[in-house]
Coordinates of C-alpha atoms in Angstrom, one line a residue:
Chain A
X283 CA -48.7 9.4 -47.6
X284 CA -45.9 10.8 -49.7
X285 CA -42.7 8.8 -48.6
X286 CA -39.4 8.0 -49.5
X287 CA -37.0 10.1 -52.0
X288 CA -39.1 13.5 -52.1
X289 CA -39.6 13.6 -48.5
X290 CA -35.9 13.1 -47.5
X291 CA -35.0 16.0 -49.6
X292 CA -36.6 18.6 -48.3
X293 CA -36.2 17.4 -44.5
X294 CA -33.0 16.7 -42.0
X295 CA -32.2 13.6 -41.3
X296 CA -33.7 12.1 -37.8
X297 CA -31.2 10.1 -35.7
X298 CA -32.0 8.7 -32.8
X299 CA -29.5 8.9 -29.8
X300 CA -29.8 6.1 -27.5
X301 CA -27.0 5.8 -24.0
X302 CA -27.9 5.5 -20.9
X303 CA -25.6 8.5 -19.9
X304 CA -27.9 11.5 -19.8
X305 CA -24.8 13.7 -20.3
X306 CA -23.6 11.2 -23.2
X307 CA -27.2 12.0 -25.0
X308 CA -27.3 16.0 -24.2
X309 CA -23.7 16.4 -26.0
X310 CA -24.0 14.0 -28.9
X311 CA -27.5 15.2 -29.4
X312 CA -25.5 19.2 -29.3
X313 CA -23.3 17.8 -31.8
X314 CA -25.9 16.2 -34.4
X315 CA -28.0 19.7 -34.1
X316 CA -25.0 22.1 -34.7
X317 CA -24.7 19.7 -37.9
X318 CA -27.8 19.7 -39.1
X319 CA -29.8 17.0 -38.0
X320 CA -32.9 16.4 -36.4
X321 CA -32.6 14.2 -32.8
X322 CA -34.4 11.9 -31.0
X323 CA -33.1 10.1 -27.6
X324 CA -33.9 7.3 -25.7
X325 CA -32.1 6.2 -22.2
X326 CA -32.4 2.5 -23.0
X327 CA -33.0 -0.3 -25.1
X328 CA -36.8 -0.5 -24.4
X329 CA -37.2 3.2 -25.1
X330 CA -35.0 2.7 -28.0
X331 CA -37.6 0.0 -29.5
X332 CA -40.4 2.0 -29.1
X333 CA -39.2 5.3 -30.2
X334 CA -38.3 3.3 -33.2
X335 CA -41.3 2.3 -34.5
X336 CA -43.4 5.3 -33.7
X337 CA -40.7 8.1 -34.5
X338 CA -39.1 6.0 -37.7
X339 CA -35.9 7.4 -37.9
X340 CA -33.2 7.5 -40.5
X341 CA -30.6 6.5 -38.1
X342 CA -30.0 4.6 -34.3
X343 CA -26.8 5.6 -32.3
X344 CA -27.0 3.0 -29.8
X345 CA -25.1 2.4 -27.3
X346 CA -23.6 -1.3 -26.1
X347 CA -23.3 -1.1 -22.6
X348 CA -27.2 0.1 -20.9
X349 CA -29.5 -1.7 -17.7
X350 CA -32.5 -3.3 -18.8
X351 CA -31.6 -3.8 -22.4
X352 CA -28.4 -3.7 -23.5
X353 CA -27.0 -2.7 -27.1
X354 CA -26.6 -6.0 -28.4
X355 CA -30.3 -7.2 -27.7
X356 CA -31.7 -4.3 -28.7
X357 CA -29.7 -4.3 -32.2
X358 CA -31.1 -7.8 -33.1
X359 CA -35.1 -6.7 -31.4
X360 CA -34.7 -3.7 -33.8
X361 CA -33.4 -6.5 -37.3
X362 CA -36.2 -9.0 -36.0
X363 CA -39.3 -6.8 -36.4
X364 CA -40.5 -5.5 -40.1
X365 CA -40.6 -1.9 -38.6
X366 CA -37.6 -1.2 -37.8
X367 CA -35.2 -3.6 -39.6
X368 CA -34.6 -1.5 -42.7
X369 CA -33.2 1.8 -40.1
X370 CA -29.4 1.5 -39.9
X371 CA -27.6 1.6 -36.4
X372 CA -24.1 2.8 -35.7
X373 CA -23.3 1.2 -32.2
X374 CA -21.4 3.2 -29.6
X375 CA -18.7 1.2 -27.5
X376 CA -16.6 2.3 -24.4
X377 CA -14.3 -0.6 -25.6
X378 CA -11.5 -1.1 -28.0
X379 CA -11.2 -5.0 -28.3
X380 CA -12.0 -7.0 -31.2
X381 CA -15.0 -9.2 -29.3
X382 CA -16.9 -5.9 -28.5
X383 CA -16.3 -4.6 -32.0
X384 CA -17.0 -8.2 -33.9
X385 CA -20.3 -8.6 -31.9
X386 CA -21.0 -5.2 -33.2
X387 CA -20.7 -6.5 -36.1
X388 CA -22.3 -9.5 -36.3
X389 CA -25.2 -8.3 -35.1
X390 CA -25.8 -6.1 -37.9
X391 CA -24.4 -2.7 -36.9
X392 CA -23.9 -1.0 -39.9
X393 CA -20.8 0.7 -38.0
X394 CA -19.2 1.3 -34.6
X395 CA -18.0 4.1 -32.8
X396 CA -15.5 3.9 -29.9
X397 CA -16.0 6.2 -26.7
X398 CA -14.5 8.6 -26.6
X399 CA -14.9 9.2 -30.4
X400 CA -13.5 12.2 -32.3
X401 CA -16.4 14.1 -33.6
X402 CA -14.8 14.1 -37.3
X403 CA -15.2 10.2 -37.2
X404 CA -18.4 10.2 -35.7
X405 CA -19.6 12.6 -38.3
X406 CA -18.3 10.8 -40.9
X407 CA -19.6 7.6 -40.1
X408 CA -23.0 8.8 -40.0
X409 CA -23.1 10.6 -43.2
X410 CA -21.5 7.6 -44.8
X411 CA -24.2 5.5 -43.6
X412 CA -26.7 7.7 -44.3
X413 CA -25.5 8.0 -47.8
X414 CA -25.5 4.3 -48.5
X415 CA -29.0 3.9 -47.0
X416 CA -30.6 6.6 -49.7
X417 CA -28.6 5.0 -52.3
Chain B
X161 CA -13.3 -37.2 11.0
X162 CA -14.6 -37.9 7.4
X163 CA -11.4 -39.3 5.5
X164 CA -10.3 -37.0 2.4
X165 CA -11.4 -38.0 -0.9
X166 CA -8.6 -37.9 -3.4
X167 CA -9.2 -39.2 -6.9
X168 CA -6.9 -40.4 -8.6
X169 CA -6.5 -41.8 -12.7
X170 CA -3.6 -43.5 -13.3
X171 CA -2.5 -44.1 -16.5
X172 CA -0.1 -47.1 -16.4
X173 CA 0.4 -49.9 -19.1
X174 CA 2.2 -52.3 -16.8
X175 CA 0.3 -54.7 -14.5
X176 CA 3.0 -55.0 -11.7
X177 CA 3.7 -51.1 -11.6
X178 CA 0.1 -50.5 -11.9
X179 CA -0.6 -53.1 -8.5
X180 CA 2.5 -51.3 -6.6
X181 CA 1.1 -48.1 -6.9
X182 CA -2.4 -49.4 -5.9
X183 CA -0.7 -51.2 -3.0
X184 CA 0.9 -47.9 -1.5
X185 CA -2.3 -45.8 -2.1
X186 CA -4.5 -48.0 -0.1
X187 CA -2.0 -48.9 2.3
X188 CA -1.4 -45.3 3.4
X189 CA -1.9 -44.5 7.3
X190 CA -3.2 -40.9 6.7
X191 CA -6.8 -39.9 6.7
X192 CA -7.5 -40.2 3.1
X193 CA -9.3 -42.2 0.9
X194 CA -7.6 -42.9 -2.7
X195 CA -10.2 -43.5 -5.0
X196 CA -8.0 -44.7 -8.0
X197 CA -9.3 -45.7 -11.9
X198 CA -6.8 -47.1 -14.0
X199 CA -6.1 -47.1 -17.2
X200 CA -3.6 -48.7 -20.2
X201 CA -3.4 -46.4 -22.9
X202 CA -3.3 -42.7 -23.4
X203 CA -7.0 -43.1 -25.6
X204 CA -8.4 -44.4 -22.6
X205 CA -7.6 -41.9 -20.5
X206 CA -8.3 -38.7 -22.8
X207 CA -12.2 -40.7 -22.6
X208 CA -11.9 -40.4 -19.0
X209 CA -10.3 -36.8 -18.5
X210 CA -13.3 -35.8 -20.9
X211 CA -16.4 -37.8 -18.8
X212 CA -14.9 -37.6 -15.1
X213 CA -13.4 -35.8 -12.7
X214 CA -10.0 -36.2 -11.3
X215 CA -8.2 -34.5 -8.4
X216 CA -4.6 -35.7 -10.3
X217 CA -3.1 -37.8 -13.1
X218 CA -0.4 -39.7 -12.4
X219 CA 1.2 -40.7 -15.9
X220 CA 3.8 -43.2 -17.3
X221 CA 5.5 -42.5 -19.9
X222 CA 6.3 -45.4 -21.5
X223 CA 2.5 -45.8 -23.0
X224 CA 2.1 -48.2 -25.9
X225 CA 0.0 -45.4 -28.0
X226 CA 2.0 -42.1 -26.9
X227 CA 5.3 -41.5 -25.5
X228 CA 7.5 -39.4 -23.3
X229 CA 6.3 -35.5 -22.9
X230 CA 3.6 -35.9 -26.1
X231 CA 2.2 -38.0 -23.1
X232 CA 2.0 -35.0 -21.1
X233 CA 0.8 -32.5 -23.3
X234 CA -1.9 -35.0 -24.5
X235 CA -3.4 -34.9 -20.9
X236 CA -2.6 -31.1 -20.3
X237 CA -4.8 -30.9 -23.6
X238 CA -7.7 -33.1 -22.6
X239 CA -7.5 -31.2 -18.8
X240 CA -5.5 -28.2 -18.6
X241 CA -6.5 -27.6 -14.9
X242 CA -5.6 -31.2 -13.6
X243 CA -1.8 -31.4 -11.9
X244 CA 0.0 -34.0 -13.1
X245 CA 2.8 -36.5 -11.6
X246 CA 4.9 -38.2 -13.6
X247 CA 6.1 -41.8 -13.3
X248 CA 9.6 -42.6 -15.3
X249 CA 11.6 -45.8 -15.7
X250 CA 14.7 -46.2 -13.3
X251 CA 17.6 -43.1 -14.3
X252 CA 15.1 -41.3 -16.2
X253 CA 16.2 -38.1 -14.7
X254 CA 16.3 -35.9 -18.0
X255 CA 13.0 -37.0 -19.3
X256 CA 11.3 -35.9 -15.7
X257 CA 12.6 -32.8 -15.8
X258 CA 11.3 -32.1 -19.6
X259 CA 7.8 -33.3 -18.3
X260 CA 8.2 -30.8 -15.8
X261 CA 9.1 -28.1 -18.0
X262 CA 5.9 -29.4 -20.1
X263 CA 3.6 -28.7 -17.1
X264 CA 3.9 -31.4 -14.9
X265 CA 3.7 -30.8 -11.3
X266 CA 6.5 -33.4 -10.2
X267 CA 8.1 -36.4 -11.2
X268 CA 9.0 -39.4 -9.3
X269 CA 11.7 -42.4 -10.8
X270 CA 9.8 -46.1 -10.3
X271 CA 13.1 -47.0 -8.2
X272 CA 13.1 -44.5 -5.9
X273 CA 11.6 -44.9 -2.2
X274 CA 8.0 -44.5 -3.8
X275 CA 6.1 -46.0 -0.7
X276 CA 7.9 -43.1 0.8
X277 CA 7.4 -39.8 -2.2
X278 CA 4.4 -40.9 -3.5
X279 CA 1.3 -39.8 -1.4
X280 CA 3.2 -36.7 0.1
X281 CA 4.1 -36.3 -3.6
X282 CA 0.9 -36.2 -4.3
X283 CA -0.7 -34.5 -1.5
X284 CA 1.7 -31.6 -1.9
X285 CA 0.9 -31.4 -6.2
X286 CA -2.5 -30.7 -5.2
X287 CA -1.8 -28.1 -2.5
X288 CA 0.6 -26.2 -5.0
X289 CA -2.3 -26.5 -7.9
X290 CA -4.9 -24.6 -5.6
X291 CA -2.6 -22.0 -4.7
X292 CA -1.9 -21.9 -8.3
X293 CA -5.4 -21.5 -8.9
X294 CA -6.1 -19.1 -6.2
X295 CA -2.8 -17.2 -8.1
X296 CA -4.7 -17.1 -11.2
X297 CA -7.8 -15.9 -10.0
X298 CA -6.5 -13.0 -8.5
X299 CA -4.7 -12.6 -11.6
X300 CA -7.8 -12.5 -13.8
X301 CA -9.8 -10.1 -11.0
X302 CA -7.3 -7.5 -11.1
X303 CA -7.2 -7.1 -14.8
X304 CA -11.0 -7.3 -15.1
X305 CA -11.1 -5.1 -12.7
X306 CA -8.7 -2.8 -14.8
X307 CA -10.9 -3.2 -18.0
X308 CA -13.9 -2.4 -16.3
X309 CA -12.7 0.5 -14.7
X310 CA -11.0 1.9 -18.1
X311 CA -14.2 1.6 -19.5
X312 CA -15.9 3.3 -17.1
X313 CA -13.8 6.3 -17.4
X314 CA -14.6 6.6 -21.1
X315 CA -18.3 7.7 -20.9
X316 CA -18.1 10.3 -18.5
X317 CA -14.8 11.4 -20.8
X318 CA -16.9 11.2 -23.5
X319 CA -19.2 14.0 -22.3
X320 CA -16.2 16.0 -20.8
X321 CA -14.1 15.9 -24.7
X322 CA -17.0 16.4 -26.3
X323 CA -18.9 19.2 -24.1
X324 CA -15.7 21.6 -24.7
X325 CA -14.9 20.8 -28.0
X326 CA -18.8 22.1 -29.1
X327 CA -17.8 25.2 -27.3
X328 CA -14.1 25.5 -28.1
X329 CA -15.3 25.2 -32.2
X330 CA -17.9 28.1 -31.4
X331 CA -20.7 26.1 -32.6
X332 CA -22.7 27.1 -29.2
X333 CA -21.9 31.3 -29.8
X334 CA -18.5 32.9 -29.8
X335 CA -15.9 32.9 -27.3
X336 CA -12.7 35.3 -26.2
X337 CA -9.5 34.7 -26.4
X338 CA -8.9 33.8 -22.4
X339 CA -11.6 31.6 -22.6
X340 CA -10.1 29.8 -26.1
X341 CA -6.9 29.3 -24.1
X342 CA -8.5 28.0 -21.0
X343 CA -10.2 25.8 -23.2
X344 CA -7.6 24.5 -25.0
X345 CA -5.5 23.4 -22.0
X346 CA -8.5 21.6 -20.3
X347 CA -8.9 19.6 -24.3
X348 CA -5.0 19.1 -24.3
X349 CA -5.3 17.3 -20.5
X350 CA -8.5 15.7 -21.9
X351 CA -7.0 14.0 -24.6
X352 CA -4.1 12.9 -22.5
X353 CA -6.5 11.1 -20.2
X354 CA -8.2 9.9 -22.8
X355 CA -4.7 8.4 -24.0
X356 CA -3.9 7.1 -20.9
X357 CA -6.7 5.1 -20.9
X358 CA -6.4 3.9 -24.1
X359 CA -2.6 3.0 -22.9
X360 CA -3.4 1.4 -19.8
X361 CA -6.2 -0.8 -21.4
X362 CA -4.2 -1.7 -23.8
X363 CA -0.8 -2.9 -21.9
X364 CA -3.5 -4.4 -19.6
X365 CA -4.7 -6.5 -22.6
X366 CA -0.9 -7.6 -24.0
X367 CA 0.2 -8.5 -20.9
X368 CA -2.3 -10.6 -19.6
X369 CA -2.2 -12.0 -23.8
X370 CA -5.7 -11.2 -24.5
X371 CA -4.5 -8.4 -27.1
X372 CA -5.5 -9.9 -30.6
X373 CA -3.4 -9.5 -33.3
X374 CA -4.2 -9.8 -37.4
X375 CA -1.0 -11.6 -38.5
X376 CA -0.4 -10.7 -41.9
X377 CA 3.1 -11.6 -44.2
X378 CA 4.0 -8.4 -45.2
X379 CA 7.3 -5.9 -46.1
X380 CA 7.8 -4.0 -43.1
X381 CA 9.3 -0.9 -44.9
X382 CA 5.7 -0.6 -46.4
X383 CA 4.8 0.8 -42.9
X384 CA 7.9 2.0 -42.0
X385 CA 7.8 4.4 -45.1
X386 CA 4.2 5.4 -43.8
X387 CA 4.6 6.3 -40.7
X388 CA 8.4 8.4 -42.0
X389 CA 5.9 10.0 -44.4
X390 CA 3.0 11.0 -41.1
X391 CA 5.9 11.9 -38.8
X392 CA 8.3 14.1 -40.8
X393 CA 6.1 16.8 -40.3
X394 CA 6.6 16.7 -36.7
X395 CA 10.0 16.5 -37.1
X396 CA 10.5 19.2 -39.0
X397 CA 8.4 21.6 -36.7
X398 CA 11.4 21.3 -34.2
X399 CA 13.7 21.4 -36.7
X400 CA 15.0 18.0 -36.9
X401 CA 16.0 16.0 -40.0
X402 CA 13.8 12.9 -39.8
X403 CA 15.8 10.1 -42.7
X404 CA 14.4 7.0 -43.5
X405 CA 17.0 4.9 -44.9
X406 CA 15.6 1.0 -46.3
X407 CA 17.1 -2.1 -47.3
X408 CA 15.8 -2.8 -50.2
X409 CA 14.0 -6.6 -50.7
X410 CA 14.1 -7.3 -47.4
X411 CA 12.1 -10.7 -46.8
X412 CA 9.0 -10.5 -45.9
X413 CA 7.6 -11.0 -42.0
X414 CA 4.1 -12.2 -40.5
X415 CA 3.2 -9.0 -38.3
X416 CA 0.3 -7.0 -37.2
X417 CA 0.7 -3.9 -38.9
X418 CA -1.5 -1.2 -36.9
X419 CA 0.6 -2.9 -33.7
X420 CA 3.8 -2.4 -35.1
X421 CA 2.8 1.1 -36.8
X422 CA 2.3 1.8 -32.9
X423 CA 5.9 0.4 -32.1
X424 CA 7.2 2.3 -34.9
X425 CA 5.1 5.8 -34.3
X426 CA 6.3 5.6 -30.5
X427 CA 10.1 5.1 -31.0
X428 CA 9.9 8.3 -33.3
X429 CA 7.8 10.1 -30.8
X430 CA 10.3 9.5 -28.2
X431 CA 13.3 10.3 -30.6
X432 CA 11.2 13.7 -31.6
X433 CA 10.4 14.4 -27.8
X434 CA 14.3 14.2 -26.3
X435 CA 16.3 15.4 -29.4
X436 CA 16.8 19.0 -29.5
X437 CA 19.2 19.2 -32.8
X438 CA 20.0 17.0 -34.8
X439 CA 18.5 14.4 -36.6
X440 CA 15.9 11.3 -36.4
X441 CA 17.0 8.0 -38.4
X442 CA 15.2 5.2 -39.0
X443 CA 16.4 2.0 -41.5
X444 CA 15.7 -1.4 -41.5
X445 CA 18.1 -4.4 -42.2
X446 CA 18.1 -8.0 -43.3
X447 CA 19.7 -10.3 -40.7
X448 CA 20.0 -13.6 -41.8
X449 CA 16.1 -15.1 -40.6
X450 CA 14.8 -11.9 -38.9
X451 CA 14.8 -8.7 -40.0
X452 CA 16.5 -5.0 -37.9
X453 CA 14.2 -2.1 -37.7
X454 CA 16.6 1.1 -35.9
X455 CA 15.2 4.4 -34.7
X456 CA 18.2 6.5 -33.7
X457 CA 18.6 10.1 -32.6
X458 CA 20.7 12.9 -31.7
X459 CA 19.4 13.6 -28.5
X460 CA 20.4 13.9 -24.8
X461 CA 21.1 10.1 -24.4
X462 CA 19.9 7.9 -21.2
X463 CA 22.5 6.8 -18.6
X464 CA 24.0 3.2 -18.8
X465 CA 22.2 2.3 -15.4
X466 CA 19.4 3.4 -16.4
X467 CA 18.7 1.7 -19.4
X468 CA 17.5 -1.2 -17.7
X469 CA 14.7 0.4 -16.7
X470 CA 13.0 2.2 -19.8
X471 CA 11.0 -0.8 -20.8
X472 CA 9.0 -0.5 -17.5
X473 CA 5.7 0.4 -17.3
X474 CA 5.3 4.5 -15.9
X475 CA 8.9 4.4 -15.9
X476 CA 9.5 8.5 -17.3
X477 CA 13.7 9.1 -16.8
X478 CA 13.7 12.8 -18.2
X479 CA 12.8 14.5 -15.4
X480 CA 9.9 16.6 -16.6
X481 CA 10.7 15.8 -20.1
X482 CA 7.7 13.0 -20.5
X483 CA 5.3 14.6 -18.4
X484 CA 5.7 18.4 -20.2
X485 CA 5.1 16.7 -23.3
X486 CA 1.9 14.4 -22.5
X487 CA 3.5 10.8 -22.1
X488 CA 1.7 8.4 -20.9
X489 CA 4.4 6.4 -19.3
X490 CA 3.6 3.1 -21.1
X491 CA 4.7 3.5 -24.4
X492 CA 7.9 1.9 -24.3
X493 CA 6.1 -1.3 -22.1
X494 CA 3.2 -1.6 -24.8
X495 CA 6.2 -1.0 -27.6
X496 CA 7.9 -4.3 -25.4
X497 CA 4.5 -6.4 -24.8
X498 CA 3.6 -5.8 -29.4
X499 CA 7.4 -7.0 -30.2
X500 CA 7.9 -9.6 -27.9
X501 CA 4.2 -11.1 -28.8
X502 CA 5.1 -10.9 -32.5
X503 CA 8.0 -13.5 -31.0
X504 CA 10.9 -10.7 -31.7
X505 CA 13.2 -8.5 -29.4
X506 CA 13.6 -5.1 -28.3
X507 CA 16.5 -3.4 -26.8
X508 CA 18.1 0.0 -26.6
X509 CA 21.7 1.7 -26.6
X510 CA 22.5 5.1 -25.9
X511 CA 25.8 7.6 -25.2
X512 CA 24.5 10.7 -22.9
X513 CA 24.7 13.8 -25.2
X514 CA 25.2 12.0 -28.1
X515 CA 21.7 9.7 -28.9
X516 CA 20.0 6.8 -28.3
X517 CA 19.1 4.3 -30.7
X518 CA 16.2 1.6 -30.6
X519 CA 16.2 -2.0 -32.3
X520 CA 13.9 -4.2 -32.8
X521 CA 13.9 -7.9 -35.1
X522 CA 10.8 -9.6 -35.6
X523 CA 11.5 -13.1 -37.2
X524 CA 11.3 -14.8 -40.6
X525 CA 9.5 -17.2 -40.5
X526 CA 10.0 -18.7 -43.9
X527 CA 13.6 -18.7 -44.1
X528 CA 14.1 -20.0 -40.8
X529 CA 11.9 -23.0 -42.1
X530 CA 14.0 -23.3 -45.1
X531 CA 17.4 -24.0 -43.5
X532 CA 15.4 -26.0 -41.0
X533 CA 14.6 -28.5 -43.4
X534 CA 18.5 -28.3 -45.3
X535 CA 20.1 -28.9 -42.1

């Protein structure tokens, strides 16, 4: 299978959109198509996982605060397994204080994005991390 | 009835004060059971604070290793929940009151009626540390409480900002011009809940000192050029003269500077929001070992009684003025909370119709060091 550089060109980007907040995924996922990219969901950290390794895409919005799994465990599932540890995640948080933001962090998020985010930044963010991971 | 339990270490180098206090423990006719461990020196009883639990210390201060309050804060250290009574010498009044000041509960003087004080003394230092405790809790419950809730408003916010901003940009079709204006007002009240949030979390955070700050020695008229150079703009759209006039080599001051860019972006805001004509001036000054930062303005000027009260949280004075122009009512509080934290002062002075001007100082540190060590 052809993979890689070629492929990327000619296709969107696919970012998967993972909140529990069925509103929170509708609009970002609104947002994300109007820009051009492709869009996955997931409603929690289990979903996220699996969608991960059998969709493969270029990007996880994840969110911190979900049942089951939160954002945090999912974040390090997602580094810990060969499949999916290469796929960069911006991580979504409802909260402005450094611990939230550190652990973000420190996990391995390649960025974070506070709620509610200004869709500029948001777009920004992804495109920058997008960009670096093609580098 | 089972007899209370109390447990007591008691921290005492000297044998006869050590058996007096043992005497009127066990002598005592209430139901309670003293179970007390003594020790000789502050070492010892750091080892104990850390491996055992005590209901109270009571402490002497005359300890061959430590000494006087460094006794106190030693303990505090070790156990920062455990009350604390404090034995002095005969006459030792001043040194009692310091260990108060230092976080003991109470002090009691060896020569006093001790077979009298001491076991309501200590009875009552361990009814006033639960209340204290209860105090605390509630404390910590209501501003959890506040967090959580804060955060809960931001998702559904999310959805609501970002649902009428797709529309409002036309990315889902075209819209007409009544809708466009509906829309805007709904994403103007939007953002100003979404500020108030943001406002409430964050006074929520200062004052209960969980806010953390990046402490960095720095010139402050690096920021206060920058946020003169954001602002002017806004200034000028309501036809104000906006001057920034800066002392130059000022020494520099350890401050967070996206905290005090928020001091510093508020005070104009205000000065923009209640000056009609006129101008907005900002400078900063070098005062001996802290440095001046002024916003002043031309405006309408608060009344002398009521300049008490601006620094209070939802505290708006112009009637309709704050609310007509989206404040959130904390500002000022949050400006208070950043300047005081940064160990500095805030104040205001005004004349009705003829402006209002803000100060703050934040402190050198360095220079305040300097003429510590000449003196």
């Amino acid at each position: 299978m052809l993979s890689g550089i070629f492929e990327k060109q000619t296709k969107a980007e696919k970012i998967l959109v993972v909140d529990d907040e069925p509103d929170v995924v509708l609009v970002v996922s609104k947002i994300l198509k109007y820009s051009g990219y492709n869009v996955i969901t997931a409603g929690d950290g289990l979903q996220c996982l699996a969608k991960a390794e059998s969709e493969k895409p270029d990007l996880i919005l994840l969110d911190k605060k979900m049942p089951n799994m939160d954002g945090q465990t999912t974040l390090v599932k997602l580094q810990a397994s060969k499949k999916t540890e290469n796929i960069p995640v911006i991580m979504f948080t409802s909260c402005t204080n450094g611990e939230d933001i550190d652990g973000a962090q420190k996990a391995g998020a390649a960025e974070y994005v506070v709620k509610p985010f200004d869709r500029p930044v948001l777009l920004e963010k992804i495109s920058r991390v997008l960009k670096s991971k093609f580098k | 009835m089972d007899k209370e339990l109390i447990r007591i270490l008691h921290v005492e180098d000297d044998e006869i004060d050590r058996q007096l206090v043992k005497r009127i423990l066990v002598g005592c006719s209430r139901p309670i059971e003293f179970n007390i461990e003594s020790v000789n020196r502050m070492s010892a009883a750091i080892e104990r604070l850390d491996n055992r639990d005590y209901d109270i210390a009571l402490l002497d201060l005359g300890l061959p290793d430590t000494s006087g309050i460094e006794s106190v804060q030693m303990v505090k250290r070790a156990d920062p929940n455990i009350p604390i009574v404090v034995l002095t010498g005969t006459g030792d009044e001043e040194i009692g009151l310091l260990a108060i000041k230092n976080g003991a509960m109470e002090y009691l003087s060896k020569g006093m009626a001790l077979e009298e004080l001491l076991v309501r003394t200590i009875l009552y230092a361990l009814e006033r540390k639960k209340a204290e405790m209860k105090i605390k809790e509630t404390v910590e419950i209501k501003s959890e409480f506040i967090s959580m809730v804060s955060h809960e408003l931001r998702t559904p916010l999310t959805a609501i900002k970002e649902g009428i901003a797709i529309v409002l940009d036309e990315a889902a079709g075209e819209i007409n011009d009544d809708q466009k204006e509906l829309l805007d007002i709904a994403k103007r009240n939007v953002d100003r809940l979404a500020r108030l949030i943001n406002d409430v979390l964050d006074f929520q955070k200062l004052s209960a000192g969980k806010m953390r700050f990046d402490m960095q020695e720095k010139d402050i008229n690096e920021i206060v050029k920058e946020v003169h150079k954001t602002m002017v703009c806004l200034a000028k759209e309501k036809g104000l003269d906006f001057s920034f006039k800066a002392e130059e080599s000022l020494p520099k001051v350890s401050f967070d500077s996206d905290k005090i860019t928020q001091v510093l972006t508020n005070l104009v805001n205000n000065a923009i929001k209640f000056t009609e004509k006129g101008s907005i001036n900002i400078s900063t000054n070098d005062g001996e070992n802290k440095i001046l930062v002024s916003v002043s303005d031309t405006g309408c000027g608060i009344e002398q009684e009521d300049l008490p009260k601006v620094f209070r949280q939802f505290e708006q004075l112009a009637k309709g003025g704050a609310r007509k122009t989206g404040g959130t009512g904390l500002g000022l509080a949050i400006s208070k909370e950043i300047i005081e934290q940064h160990r500095g002062k805030i104040w205001t002075e005004s004349e009705i119709d003829k402006g209002t001007t803000f100060h703050f100082v934040l402190p050198v540190k360095e220079r305040r060091k300097a003429w510590r060590r000449k003196s």
